[in-house]
JSON list of C-alpha atoms in Angstrom, two decimals:
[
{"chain": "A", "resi": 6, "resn": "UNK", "atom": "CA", "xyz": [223.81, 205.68, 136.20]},
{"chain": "A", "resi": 7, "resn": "UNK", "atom": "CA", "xyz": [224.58, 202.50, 134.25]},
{"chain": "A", "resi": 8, "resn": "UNK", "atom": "CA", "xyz": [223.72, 204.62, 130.95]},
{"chain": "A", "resi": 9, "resn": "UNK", "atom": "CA", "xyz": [226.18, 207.52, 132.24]},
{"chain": "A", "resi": 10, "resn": "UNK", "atom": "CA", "xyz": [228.64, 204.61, 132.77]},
{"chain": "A", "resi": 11, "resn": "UNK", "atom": "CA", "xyz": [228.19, 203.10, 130.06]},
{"chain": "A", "resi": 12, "resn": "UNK", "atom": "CA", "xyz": [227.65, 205.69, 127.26]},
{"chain": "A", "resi": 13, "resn": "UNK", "atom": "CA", "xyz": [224.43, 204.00, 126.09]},
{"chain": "A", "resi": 14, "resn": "UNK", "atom": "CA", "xyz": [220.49, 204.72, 126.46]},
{"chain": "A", "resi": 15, "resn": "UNK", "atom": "CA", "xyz": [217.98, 202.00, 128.08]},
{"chain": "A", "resi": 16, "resn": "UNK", "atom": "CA", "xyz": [214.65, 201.83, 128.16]},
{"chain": "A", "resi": 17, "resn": "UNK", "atom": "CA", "xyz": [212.36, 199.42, 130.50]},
{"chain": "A", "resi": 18, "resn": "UNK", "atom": "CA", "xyz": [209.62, 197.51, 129.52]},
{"chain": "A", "resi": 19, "resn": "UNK", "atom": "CA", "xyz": [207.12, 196.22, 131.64]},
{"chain": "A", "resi": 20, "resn": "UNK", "atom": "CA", "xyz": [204.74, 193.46, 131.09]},
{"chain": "A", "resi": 21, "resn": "UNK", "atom": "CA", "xyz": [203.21, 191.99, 133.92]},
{"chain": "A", "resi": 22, "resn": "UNK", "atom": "CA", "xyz": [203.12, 188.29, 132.81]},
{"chain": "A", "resi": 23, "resn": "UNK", "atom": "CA", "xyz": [201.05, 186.37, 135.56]},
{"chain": "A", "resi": 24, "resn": "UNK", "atom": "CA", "xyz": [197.83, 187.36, 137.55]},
{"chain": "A", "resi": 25, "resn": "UNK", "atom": "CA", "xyz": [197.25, 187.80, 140.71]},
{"chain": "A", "resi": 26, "resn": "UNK", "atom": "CA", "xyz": [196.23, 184.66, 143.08]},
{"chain": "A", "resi": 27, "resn": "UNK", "atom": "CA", "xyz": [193.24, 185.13, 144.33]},
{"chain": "A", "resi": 28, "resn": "UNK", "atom": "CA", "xyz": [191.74, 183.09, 146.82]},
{"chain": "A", "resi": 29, "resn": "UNK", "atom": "CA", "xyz": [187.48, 182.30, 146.91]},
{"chain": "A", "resi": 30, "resn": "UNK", "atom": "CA", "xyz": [186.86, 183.38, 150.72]},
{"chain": "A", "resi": 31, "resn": "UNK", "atom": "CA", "xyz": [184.63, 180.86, 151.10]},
{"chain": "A", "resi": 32, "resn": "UNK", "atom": "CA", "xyz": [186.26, 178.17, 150.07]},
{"chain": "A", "resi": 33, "resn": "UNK", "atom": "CA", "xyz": [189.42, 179.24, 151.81]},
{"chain": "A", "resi": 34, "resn": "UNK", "atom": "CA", "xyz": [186.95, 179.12, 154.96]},
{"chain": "A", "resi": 35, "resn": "UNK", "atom": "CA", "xyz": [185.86, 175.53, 154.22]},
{"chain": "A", "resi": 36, "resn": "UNK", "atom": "CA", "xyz": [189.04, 174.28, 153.45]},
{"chain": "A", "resi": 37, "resn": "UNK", "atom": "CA", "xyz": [190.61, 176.02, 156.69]},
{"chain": "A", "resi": 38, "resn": "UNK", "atom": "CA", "xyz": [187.55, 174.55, 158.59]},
{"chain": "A", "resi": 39, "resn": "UNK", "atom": "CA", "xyz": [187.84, 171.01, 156.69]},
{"chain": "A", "resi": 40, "resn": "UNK", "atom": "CA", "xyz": [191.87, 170.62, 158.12]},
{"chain": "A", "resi": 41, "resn": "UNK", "atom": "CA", "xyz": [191.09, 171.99, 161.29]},
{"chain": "A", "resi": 42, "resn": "UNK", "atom": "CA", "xyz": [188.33, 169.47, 161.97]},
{"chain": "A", "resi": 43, "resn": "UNK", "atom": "CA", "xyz": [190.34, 166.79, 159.93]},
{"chain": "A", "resi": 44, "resn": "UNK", "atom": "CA", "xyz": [191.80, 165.64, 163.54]},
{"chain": "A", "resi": 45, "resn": "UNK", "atom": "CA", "xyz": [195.01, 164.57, 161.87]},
{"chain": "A", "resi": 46, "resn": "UNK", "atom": "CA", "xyz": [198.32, 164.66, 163.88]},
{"chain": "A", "resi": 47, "resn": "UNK", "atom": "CA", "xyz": [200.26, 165.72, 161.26]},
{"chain": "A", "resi": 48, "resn": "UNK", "atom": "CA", "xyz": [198.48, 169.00, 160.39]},
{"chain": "A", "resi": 49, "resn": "UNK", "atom": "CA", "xyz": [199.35, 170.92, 163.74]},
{"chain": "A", "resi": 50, "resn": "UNK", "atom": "CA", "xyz": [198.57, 174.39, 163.00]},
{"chain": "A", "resi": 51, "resn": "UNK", "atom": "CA", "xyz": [196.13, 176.58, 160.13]},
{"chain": "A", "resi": 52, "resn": "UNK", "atom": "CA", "xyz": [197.17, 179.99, 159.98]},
{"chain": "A", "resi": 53, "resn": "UNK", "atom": "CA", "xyz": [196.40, 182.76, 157.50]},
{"chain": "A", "resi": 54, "resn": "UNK", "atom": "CA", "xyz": [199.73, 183.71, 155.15]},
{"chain": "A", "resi": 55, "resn": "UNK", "atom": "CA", "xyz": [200.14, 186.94, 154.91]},
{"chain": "A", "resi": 56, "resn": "UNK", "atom": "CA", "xyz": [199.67, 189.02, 151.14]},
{"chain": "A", "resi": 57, "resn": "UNK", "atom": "CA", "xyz": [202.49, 188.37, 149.03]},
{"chain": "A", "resi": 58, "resn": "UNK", "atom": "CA", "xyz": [204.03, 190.01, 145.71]},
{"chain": "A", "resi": 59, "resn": "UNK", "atom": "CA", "xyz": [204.76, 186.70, 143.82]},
{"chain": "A", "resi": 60, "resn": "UNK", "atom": "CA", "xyz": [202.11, 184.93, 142.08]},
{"chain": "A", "resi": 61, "resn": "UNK", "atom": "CA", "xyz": [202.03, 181.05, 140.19]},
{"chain": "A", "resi": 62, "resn": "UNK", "atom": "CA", "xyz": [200.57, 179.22, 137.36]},
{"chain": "A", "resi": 63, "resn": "UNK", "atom": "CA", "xyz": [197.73, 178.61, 139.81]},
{"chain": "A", "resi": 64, "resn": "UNK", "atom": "CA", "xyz": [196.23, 181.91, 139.19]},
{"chain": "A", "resi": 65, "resn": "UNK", "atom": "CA", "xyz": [195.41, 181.27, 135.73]},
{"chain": "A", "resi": 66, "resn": "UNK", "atom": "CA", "xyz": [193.20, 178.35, 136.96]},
{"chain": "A", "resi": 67, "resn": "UNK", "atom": "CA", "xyz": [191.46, 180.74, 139.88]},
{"chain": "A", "resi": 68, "resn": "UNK", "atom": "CA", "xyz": [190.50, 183.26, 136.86]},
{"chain": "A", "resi": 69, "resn": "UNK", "atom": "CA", "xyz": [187.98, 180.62, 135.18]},
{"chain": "A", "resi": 70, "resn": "UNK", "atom": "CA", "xyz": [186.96, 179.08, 138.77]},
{"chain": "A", "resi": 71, "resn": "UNK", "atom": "CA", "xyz": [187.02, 179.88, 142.50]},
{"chain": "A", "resi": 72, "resn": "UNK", "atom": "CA", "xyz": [189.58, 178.05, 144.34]},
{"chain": "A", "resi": 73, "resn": "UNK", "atom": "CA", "xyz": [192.13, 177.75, 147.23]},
{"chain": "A", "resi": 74, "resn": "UNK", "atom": "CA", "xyz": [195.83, 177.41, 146.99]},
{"chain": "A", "resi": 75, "resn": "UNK", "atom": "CA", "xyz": [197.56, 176.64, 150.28]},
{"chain": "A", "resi": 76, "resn": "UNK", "atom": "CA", "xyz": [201.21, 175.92, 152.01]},
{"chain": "A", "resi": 77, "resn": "UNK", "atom": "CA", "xyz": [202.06, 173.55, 153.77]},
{"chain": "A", "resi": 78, "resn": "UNK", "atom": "CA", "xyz": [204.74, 174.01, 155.88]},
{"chain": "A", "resi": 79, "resn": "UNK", "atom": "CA", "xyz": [207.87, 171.92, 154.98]},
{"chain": "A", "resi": 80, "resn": "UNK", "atom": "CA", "xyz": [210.97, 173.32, 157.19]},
{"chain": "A", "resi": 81, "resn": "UNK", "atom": "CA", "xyz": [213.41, 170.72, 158.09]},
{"chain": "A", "resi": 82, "resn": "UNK", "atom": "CA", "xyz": [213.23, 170.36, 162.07]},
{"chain": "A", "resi": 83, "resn": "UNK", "atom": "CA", "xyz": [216.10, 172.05, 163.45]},
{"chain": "A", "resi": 84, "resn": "UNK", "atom": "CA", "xyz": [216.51, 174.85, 160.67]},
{"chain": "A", "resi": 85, "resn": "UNK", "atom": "CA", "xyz": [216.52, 178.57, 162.29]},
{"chain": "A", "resi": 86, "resn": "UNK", "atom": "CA", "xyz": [216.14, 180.70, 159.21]},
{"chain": "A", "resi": 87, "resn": "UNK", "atom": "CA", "xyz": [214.29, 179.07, 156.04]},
{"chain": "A", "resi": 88, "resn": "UNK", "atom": "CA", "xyz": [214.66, 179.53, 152.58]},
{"chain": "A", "resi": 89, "resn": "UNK", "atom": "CA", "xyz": [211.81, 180.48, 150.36]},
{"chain": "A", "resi": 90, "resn": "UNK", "atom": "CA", "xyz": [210.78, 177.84, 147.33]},
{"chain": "A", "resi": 91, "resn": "UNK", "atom": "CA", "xyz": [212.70, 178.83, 143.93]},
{"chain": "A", "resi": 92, "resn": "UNK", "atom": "CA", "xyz": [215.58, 179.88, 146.31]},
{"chain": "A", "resi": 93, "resn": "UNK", "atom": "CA", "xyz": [218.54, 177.68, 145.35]},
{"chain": "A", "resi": 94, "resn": "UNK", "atom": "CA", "xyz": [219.24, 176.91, 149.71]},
{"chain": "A", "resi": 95, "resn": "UNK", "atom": "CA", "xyz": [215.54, 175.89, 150.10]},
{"chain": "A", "resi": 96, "resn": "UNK", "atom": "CA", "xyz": [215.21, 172.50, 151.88]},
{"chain": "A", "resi": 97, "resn": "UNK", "atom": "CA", "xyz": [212.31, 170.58, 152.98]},
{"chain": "A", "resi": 98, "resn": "UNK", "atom": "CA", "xyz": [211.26, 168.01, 155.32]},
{"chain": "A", "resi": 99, "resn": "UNK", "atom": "CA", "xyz": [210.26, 165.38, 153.21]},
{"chain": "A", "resi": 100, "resn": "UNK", "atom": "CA", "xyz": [207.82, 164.08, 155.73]},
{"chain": "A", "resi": 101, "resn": "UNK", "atom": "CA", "xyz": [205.76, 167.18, 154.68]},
{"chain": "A", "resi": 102, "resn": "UNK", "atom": "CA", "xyz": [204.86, 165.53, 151.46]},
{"chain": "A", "resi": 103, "resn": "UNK", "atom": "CA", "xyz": [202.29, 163.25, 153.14]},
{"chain": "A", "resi": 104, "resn": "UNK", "atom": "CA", "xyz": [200.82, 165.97, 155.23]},
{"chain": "A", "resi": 105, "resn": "UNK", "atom": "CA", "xyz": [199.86, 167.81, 151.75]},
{"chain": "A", "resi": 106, "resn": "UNK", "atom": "CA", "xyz": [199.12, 164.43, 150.04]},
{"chain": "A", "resi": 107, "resn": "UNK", "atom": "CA", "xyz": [196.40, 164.03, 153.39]},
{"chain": "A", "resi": 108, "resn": "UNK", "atom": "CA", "xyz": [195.70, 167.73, 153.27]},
{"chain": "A", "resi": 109, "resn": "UNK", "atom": "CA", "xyz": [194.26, 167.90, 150.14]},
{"chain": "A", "resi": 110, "resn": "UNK", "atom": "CA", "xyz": [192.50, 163.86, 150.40]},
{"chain": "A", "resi": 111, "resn": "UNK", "atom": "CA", "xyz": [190.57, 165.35, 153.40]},
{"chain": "A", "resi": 112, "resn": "UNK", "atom": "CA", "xyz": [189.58, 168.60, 151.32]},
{"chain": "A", "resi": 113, "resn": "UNK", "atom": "CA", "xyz": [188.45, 166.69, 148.25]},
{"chain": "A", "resi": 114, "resn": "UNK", "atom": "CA", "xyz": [186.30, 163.79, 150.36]},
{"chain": "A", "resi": 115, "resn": "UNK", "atom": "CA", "xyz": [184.49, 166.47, 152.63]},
{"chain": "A", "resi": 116, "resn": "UNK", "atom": "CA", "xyz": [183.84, 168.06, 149.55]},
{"chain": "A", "resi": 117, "resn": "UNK", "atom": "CA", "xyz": [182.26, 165.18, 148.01]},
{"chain": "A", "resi": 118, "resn": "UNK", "atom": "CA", "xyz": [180.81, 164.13, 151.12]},
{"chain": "A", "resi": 119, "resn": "UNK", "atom": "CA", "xyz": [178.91, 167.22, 151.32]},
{"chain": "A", "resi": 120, "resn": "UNK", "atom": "CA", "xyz": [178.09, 167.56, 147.56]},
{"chain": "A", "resi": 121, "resn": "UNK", "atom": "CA", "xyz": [177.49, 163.91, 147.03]},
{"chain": "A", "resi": 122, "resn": "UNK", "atom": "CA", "xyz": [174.59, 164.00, 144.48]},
{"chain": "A", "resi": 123, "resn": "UNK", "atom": "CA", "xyz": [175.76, 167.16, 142.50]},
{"chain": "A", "resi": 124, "resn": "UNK", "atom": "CA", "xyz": [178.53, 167.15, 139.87]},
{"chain": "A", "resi": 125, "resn": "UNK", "atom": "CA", "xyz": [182.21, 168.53, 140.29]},
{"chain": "A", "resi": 126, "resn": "UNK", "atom": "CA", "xyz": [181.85, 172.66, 140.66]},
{"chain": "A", "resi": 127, "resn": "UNK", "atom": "CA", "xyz": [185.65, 172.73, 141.54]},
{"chain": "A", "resi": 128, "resn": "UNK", "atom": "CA", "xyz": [187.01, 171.90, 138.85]}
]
């Protein structure tokens, strides 16, 4: 149509540019397992997100090692309908900050706790 319009020819390109995010099962189990026996206030519910299109620089690291990459959720109280990140309405609750400042402390010290005497396989 825009070619018709236009009196021009176009021709698409594709190059996919980022991989896909893939999460290690079992560490997605043991860090859903670590927050939900974390006992923390703050971190009210784990859920599963469902599969998603978009990807992130955090997929390159997942590639060379196995990994989780979580949300937290960050929705101003009162807000009905939330904008995505990278959309230019988004808003967040700044409180959420310290929930995924804790989130993560709790992840990393089980995981040393447990693996005490070995070295970093994480990173």
């Amino acid at each position: 149509m825009i070619e018709e319009l236009f009196g021009v020819s176009c021709e698409l390109t594709y190059e996919p540019d980022y991989p896909p995010l893939y999460n290690d099962p079992e560490l997605t189990r043991f860090v859903a397992g670590t927050l939900s026996a974390a006992g923390d206030k703050d971190i009210i519910e784990i859920k599963e997100f469902p599969k998603m299109a978009p990807s992130d620089d955090f997929a390159y690291y997942l590639e060379k090692v196995p990994g989780c990459y979580f949300y937290i959720g960050c929705t101003p109280k009162g807000t009905e309908e939330p904008y995505f990140n990278h959309h230019p309405k988004f808003d967040i609750d700044e409180g959420s900050l310290l929930v995924a400042a804790k989130s993560v402390g709790y992840v990393i010290c089980h995981y040393f706790n447990i693996n005490e005497n070995e070295k970093l396989t994480l990173l």
